[in-house]
Short mmCIF file of C-alpha atoms and ligand atoms in Angstrom, two decimals:
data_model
loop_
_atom_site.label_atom_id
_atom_site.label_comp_id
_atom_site.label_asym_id
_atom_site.label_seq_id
_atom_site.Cartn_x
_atom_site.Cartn_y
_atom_site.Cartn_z
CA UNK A 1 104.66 107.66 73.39
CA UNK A 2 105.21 108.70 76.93
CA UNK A 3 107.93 111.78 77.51
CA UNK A 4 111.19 109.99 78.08
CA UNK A 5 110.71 106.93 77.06
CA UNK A 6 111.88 108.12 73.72
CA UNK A 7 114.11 110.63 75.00
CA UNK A 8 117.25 110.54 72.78
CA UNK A 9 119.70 109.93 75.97
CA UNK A 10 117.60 107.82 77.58
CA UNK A 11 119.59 104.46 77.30
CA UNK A 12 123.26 105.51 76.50
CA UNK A 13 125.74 104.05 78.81
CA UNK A 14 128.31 105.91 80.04
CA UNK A 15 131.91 104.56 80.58
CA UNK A 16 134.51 105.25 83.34
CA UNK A 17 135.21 104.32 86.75
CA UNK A 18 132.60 104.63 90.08
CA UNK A 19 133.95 107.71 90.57
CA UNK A 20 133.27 109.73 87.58
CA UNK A 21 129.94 108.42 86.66
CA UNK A 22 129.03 109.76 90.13
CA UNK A 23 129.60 113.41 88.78
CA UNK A 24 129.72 112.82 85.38
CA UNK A 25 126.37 110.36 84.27
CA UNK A 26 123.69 111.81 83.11
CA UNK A 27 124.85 115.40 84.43
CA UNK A 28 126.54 117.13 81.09
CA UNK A 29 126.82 120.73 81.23
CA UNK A 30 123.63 121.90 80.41
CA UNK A 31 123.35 122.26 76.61
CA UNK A 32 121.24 125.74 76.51
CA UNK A 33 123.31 127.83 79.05
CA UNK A 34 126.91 125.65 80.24
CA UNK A 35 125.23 125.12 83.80
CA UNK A 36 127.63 122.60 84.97
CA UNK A 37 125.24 121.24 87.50
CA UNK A 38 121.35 119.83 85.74
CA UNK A 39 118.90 122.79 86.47
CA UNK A 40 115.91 121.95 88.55
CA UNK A 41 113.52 121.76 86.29
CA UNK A 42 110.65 122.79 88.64
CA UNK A 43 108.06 122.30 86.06
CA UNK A 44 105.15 120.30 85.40
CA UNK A 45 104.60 120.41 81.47
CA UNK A 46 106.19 121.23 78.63
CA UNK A 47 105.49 123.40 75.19
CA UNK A 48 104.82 121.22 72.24
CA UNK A 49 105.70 122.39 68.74
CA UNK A 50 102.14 121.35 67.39
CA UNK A 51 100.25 118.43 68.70
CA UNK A 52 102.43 115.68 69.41
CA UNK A 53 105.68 117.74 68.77
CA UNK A 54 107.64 117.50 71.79
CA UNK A 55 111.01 118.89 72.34
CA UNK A 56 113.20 116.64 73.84
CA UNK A 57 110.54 113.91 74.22
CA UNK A 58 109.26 115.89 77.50
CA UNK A 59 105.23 116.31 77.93
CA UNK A 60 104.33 116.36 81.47
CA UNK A 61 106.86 116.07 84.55
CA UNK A 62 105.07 113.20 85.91
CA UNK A 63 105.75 110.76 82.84
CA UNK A 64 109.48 112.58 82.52
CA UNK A 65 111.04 115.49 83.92
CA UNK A 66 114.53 116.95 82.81
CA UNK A 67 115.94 116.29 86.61
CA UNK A 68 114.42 113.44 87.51
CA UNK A 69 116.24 112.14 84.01
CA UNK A 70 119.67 113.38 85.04
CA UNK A 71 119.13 111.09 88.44
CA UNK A 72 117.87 108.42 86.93
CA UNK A 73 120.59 108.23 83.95
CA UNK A 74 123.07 108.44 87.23
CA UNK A 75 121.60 105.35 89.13
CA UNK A 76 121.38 103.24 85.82
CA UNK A 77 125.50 104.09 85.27
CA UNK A 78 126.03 103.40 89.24
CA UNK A 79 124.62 100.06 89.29
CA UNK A 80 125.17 98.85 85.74
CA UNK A 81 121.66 98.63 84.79
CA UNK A 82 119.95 99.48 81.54
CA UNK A 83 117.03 101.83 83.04
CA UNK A 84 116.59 103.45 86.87
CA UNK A 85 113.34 104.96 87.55
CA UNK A 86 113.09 107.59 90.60
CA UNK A 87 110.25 107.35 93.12
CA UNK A 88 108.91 109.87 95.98
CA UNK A 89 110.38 107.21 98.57
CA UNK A 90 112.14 103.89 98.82
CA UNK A 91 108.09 102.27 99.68
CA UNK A 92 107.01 103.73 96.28
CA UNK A 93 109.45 102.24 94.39
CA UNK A 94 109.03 99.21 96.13
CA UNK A 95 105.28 99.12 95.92
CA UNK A 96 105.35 99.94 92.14
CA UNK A 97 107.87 97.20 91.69
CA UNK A 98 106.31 94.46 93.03
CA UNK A 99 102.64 95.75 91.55
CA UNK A 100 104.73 95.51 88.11
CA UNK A 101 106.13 92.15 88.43
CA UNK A 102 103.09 90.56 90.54
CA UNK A 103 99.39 89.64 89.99
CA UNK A 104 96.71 88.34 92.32
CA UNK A 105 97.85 84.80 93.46
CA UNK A 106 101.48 85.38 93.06
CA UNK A 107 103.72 84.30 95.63
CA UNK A 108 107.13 85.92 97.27
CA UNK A 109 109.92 84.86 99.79
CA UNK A 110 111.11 87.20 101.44
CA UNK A 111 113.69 87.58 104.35
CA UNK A 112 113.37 86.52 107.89
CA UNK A 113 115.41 89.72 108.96
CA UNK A 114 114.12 93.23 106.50
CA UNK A 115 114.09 96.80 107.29
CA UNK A 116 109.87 96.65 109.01
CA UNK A 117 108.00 99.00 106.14
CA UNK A 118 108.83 96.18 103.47
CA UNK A 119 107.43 93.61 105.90
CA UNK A 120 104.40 95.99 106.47
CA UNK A 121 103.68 96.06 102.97
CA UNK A 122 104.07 92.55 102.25
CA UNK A 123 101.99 91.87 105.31
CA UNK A 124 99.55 94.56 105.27
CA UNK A 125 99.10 95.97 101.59
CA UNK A 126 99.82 93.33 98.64
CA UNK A 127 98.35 90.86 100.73
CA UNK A 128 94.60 92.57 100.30
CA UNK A 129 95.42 91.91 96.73
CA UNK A 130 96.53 88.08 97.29
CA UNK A 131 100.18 88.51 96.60
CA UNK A 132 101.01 86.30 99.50
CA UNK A 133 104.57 85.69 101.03
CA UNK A 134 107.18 83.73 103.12
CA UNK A 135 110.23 84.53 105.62
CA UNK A 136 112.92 82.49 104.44
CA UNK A 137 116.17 82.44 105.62
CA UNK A 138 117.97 83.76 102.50
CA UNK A 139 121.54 83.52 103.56
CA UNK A 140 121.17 79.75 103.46
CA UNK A 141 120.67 79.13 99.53
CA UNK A 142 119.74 75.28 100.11
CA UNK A 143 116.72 76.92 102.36
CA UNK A 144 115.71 79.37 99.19
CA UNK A 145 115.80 76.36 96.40
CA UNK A 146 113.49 74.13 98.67
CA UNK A 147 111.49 76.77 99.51
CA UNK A 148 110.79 77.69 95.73
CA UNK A 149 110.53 73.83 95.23
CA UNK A 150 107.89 73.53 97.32
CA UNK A 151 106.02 76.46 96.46
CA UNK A 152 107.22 78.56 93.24
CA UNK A 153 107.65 82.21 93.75
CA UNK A 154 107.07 85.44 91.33
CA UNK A 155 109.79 86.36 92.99
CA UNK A 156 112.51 86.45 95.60
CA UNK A 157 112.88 89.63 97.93
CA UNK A 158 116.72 90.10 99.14
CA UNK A 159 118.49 92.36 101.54
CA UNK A 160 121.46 92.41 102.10
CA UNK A 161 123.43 93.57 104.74
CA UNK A 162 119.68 93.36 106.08
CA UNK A 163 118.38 96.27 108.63
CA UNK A 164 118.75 96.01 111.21
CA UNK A 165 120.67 92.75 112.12
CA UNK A 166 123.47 93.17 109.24
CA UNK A 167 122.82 89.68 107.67
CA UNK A 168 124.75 88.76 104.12
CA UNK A 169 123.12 86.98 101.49
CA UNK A 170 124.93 85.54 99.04
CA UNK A 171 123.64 86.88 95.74
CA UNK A 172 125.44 84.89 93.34
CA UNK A 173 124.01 82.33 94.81
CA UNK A 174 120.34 83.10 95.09
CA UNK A 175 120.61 84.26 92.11
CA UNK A 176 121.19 80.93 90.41
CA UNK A 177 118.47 79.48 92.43
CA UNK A 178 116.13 82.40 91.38
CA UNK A 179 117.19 81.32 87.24
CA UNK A 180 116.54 77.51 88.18
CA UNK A 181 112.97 78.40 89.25
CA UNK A 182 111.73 81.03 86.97
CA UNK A 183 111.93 83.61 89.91
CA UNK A 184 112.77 86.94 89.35
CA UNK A 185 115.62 88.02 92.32
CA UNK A 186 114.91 91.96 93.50
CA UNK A 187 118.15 93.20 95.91
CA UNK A 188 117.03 95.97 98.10
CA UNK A 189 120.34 97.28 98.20
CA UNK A 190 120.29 100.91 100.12
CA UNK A 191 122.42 100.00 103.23
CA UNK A 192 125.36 98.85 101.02
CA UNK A 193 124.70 101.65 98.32
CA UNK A 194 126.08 100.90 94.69
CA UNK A 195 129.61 101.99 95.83
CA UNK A 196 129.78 98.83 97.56
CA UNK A 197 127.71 96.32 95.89
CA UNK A 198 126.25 96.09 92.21
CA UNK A 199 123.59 93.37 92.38
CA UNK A 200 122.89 93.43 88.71
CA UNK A 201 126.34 91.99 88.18
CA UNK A 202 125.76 88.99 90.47
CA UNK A 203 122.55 88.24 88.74
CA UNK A 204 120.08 89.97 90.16
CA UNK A 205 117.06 91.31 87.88
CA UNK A 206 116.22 94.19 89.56
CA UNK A 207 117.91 96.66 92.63
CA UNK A 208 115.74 99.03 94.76
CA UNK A 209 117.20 101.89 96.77
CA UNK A 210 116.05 104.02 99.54
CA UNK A 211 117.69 106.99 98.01
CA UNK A 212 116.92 108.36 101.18
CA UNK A 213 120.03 107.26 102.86
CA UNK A 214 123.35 106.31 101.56
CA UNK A 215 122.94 108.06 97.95
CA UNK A 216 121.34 111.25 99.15
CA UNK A 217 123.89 111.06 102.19
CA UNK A 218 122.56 114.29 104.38
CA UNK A 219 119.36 113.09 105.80
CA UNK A 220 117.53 116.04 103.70
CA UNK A 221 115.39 114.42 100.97
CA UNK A 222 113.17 110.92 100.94
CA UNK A 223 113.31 108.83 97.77
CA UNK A 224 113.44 105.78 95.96
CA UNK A 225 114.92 104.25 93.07
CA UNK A 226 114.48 100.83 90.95
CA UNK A 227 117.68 99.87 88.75
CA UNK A 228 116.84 96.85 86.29
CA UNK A 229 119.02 95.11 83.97
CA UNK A 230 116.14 93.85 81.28
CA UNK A 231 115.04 97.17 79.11
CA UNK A 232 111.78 95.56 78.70
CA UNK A 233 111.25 95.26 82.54
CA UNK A 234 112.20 99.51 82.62
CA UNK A 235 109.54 99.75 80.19
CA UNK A 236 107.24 97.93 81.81
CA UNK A 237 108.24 100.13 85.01
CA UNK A 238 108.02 103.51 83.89
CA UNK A 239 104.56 102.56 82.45
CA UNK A 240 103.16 101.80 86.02
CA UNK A 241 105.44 104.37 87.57
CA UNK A 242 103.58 107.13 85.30
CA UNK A 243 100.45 105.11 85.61
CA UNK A 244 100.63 105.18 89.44
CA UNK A 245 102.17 108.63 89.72
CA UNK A 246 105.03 108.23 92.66
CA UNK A 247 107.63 110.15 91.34
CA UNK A 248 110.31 111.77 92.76
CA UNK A 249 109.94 115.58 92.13
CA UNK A 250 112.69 117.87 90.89
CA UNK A 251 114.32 119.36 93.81
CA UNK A 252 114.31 116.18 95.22
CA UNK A 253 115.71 114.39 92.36
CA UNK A 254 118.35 117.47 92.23
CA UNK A 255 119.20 116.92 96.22
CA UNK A 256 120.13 113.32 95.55
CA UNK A 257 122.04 113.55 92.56
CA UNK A 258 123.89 116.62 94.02
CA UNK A 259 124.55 113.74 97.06
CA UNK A 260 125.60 111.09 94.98
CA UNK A 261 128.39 113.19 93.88
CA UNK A 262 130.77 112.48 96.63
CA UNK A 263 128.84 109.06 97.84
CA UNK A 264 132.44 107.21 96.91
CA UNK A 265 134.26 109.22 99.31
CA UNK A 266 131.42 109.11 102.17
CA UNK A 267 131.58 105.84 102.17
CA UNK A 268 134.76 105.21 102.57
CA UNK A 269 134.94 107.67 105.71
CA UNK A 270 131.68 105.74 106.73
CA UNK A 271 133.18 102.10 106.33
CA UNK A 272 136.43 102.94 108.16
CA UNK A 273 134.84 104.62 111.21
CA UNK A 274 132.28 101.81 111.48
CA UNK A 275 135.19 99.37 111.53
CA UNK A 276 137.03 101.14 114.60
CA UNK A 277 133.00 101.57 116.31
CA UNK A 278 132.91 97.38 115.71
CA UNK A 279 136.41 97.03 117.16
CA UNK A 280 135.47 98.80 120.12
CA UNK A 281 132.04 97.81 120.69
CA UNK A 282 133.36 94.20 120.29
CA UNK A 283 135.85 94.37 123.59
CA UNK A 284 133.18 96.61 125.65
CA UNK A 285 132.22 95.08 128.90
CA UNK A 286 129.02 95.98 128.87
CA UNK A 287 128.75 94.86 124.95
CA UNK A 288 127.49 91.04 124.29
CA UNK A 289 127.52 90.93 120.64
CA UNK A 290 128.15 92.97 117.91
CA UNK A 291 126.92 92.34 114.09
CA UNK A 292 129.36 93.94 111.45
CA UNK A 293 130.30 92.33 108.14
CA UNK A 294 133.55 93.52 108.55
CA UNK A 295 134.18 91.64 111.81
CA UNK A 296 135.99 88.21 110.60
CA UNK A 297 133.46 86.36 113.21
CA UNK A 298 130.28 87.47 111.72
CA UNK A 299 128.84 84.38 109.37
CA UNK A 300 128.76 86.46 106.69
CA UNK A 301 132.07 87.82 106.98
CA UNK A 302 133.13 85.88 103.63
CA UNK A 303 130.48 86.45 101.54
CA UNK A 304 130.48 90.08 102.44
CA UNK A 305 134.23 90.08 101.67
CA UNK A 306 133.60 88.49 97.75
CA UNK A 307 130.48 90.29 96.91
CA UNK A 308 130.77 93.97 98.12
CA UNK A 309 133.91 96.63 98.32
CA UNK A 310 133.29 97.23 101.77
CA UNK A 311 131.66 96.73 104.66
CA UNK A 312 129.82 100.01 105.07
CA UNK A 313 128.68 101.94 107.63
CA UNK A 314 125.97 100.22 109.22
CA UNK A 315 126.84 98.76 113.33
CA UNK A 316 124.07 96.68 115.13
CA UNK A 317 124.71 95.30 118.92
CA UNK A 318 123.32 93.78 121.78
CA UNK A 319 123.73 95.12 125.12
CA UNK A 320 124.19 93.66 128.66
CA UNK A 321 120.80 93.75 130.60
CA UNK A 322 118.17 93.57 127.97
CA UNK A 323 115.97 95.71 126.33
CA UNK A 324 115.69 98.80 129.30
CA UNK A 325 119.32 98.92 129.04
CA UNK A 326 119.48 99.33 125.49
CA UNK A 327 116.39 102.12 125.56
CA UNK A 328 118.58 103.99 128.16
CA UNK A 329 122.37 103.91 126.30
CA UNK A 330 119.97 105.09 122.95
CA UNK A 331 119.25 108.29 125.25
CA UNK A 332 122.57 109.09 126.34
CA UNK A 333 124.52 109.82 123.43
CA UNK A 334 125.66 113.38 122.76
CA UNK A 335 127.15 113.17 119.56
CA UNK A 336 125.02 110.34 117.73
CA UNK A 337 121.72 111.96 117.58
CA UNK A 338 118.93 109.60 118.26
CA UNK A 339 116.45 108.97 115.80
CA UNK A 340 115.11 106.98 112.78
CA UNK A 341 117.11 106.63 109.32
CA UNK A 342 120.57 106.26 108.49
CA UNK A 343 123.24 106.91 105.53
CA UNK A 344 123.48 110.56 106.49
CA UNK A 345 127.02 112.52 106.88
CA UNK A 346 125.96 112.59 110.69
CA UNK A 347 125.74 109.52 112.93
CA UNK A 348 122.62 108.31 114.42
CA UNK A 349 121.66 105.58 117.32
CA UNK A 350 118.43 104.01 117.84
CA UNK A 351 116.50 100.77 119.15
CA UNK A 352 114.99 99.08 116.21
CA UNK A 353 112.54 96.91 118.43
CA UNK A 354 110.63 100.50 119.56
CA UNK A 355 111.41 102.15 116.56
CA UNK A 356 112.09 101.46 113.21
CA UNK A 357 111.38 97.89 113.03
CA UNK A 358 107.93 98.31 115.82
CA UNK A 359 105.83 96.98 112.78
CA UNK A 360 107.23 93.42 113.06
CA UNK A 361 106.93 92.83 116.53
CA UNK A 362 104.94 89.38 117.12
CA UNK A 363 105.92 88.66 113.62
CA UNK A 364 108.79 85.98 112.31
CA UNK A 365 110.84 88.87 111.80
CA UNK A 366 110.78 90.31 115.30
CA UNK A 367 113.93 91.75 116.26
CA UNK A 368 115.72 91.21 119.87
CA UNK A 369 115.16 94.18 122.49
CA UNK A 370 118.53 94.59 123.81
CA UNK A 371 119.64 95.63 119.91
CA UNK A 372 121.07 98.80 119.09
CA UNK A 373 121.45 100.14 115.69
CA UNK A 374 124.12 102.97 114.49
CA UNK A 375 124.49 104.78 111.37
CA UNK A 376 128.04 105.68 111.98
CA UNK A 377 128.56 109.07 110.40
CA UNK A 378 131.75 110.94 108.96
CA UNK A 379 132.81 112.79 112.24
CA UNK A 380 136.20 112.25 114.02
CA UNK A 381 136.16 108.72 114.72
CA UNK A 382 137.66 109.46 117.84
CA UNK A 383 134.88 111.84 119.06
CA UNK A 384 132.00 108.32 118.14
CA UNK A 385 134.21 106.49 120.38
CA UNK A 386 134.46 108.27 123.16
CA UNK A 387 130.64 108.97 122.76
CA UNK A 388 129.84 105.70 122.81
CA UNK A 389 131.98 104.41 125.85
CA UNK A 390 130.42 107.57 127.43
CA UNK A 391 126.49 106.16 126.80
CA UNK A 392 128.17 102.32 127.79
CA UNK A 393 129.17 103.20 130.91
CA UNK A 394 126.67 103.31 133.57
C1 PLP B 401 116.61 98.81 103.72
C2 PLP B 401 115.51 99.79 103.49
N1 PLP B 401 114.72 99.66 102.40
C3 PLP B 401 113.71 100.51 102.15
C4 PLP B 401 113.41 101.55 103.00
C5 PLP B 401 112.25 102.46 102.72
O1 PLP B 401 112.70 103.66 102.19
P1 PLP B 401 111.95 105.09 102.42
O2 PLP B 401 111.98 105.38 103.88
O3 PLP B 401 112.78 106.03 101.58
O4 PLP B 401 110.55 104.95 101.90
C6 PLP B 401 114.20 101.74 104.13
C7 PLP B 401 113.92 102.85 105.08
O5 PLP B 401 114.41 102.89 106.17
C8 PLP B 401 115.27 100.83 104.39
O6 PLP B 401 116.06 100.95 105.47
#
């Protein structure tokens, strides 16, 4: 038996509303000395009372560590799954998940519009080991069925909103066409975070996180996270995950949870000062499109509406004059710092096409030039406004 898997707590659900299970799941005061906050359990193995005898089903930190356990226990509560497993980064968690679900031969669809490191690892890792795949456009559900009719997939690869172009899928949907063909639907759902969206209830099988963002909240830790709604499937998981050794390490695992305590009331900031930067950025001169779910003109407005509590904090638009003008207003902001990332308490700007999405250029999911990207933070809203307008008007 590996540490954890039998670990007494391991599977208990915890009731209450978003809210509390933020501070309250998996985080009991600690039982030895009252902490009210889990201890960072910056250790890598544990005494055994003889061989075999372990404590609290805790041998070595990187099959189970006491931390990692109290984040973990959190995720599973926030997104309604049975098991969450907690990786070094959002790749790793990917990367183990699709290694656990797929074998050589196996085939994927996956979106025509992704954050660029899933891409690259579609493109340039699993496809070494035959695990080949195909952009689909996954908002239109009739597209995903024929796709999986003419070709049937391990699995389907959702994101939605998507980075960077803020495209809704309809989960419910896909999900049904996922059952229909024996696929098994995966949500990467980090820019909505499980404050806004619970995938597992709509019928996905499995939810991966970049914990670095949203959940973590102050752009100080990188990690990962896999929520799954089958127990078997978390088995299966934390076997490879201890097998392949990505884990998230204690102070890590501590940072996030000690983020995902107020993530309910970040995102609410976040959400409303996106919607003024949309409102804005939708009248500005200089401004020729702007993608926000929230915006009643985006085509996913209504699906984003029935499936998630909000519309986030995530802004993408285009800009008059192409892709030098769009390089130059990414320079000029004061307050929105510019750089990679998002889902931190501070906002960010950047130009997906040079930056975070340079690793699909040439590639079906290419993304426009003249596209900015903001992570709207929790400042005054008034201060990103006038910011913005300020880096608009030249
Ligand atoms: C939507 C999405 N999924 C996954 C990842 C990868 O996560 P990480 O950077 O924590 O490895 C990112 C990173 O930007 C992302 O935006």
């Amino acid at each position: 038996m590996t540490a954890g898997a039998g670990h007494p707590d391991r599977h208990r659900r915890e009731a209450g509303g978003f809210e509390t299970l933020a501070i309250h799941a998996g985080q009991e005061p600690d039982p030895l000395t009252g902490a009210v906050v889990p201890p960072i359990y910056q250790v890598s193995t544990y005494a055994q009372d003889g061989v075999g005898g372990l404590r609290a089903g805790y041998e070595y930190s990187r099959s189970a560590n006491p931390t990692r356990t109290a984040l973990e226990e959190c995720l599973a509560a926030l997104e309604g799954g049975a098991r969450a497993l907690a990786f070094a980064s959002g790749m790793a968690a990917e990367d183990c998940l699709l290694r656990t679900v797929c074998s050589p031969g196996d085939h994927v669809l996956i979106p025509h519009d992704a954050y660029g490191g899933t891409y690259r690892l579609f493109d340039k890792v699993l496809s070494r080991w035959q695990v080949s795949y195909r952009p689909v456009h996954l908002a239109d559900a009739g597209a995903v069925r024929r796709a999986l009719a003419e070709r049937p997939a391990r699995a389907v690869w959702v994101e939605t909103p998507t980075n960077p172009l803020l495209s809704v899928v309809d989960i419910a949907a896909v999900a049904q066409a996922c059952r229909e063909a024996g696929a098994l639907l995966v949500v990467d759902n980090t820019f909505a975070s499980p404050y806004l969206q619970n995938p597992l209830a709509l019928g996905a099988d499995a939810v991966v996180h970049s914990t670095t963002k949203y959940l973590g909240g102050h752009s100080d830790v990188v990690g990962g996270a896999v929520v799954v709604s089958d127990p078997e499937l978390g088995e299966r998981l934390a076997f490879s995950q201890n097998a392949t050794g990505g884990v998230a390490a204690p102070f890590d695992a501590w940072l996030t949870l000690r983020g995902i305590r107020t993530l309910p009331v970040r995102m609410e900031r976040h959400g409303l000062n996106a919607a003024r930067v949309a409102d804005m950025l939708s009248t500005h001169p200089a401004v020729t499109g702007v993608l926000y779910p929230g915006l009643p003109g985006h085509p996913g407005h209504e699906v984003a509406a029935k499936q998630m509590r909000g519309f986030g904090g995530m802004v993408a638009f285009r800009v008059r004059g192409g892709e030098e003008v769009a390089v130059a207003v990414c320079g000029r902001t004061r307050l929105f710092t510019l750089g990679e990332s998002l889902g931190g308490v501070e906002s960010l700007i950047e130009h997906p096409a040079r930056m975070t999405h340079a690793s699909v250029a040439g590639s079906p999911l290419e993304v426009p030039g003249d596209l900015i990207r903001l992570s709207v933070g929790i400042e005054s809203g008034d201060d990103l406004l006038e910011d913005l307008r300020q880096a608009l008007a030249h």
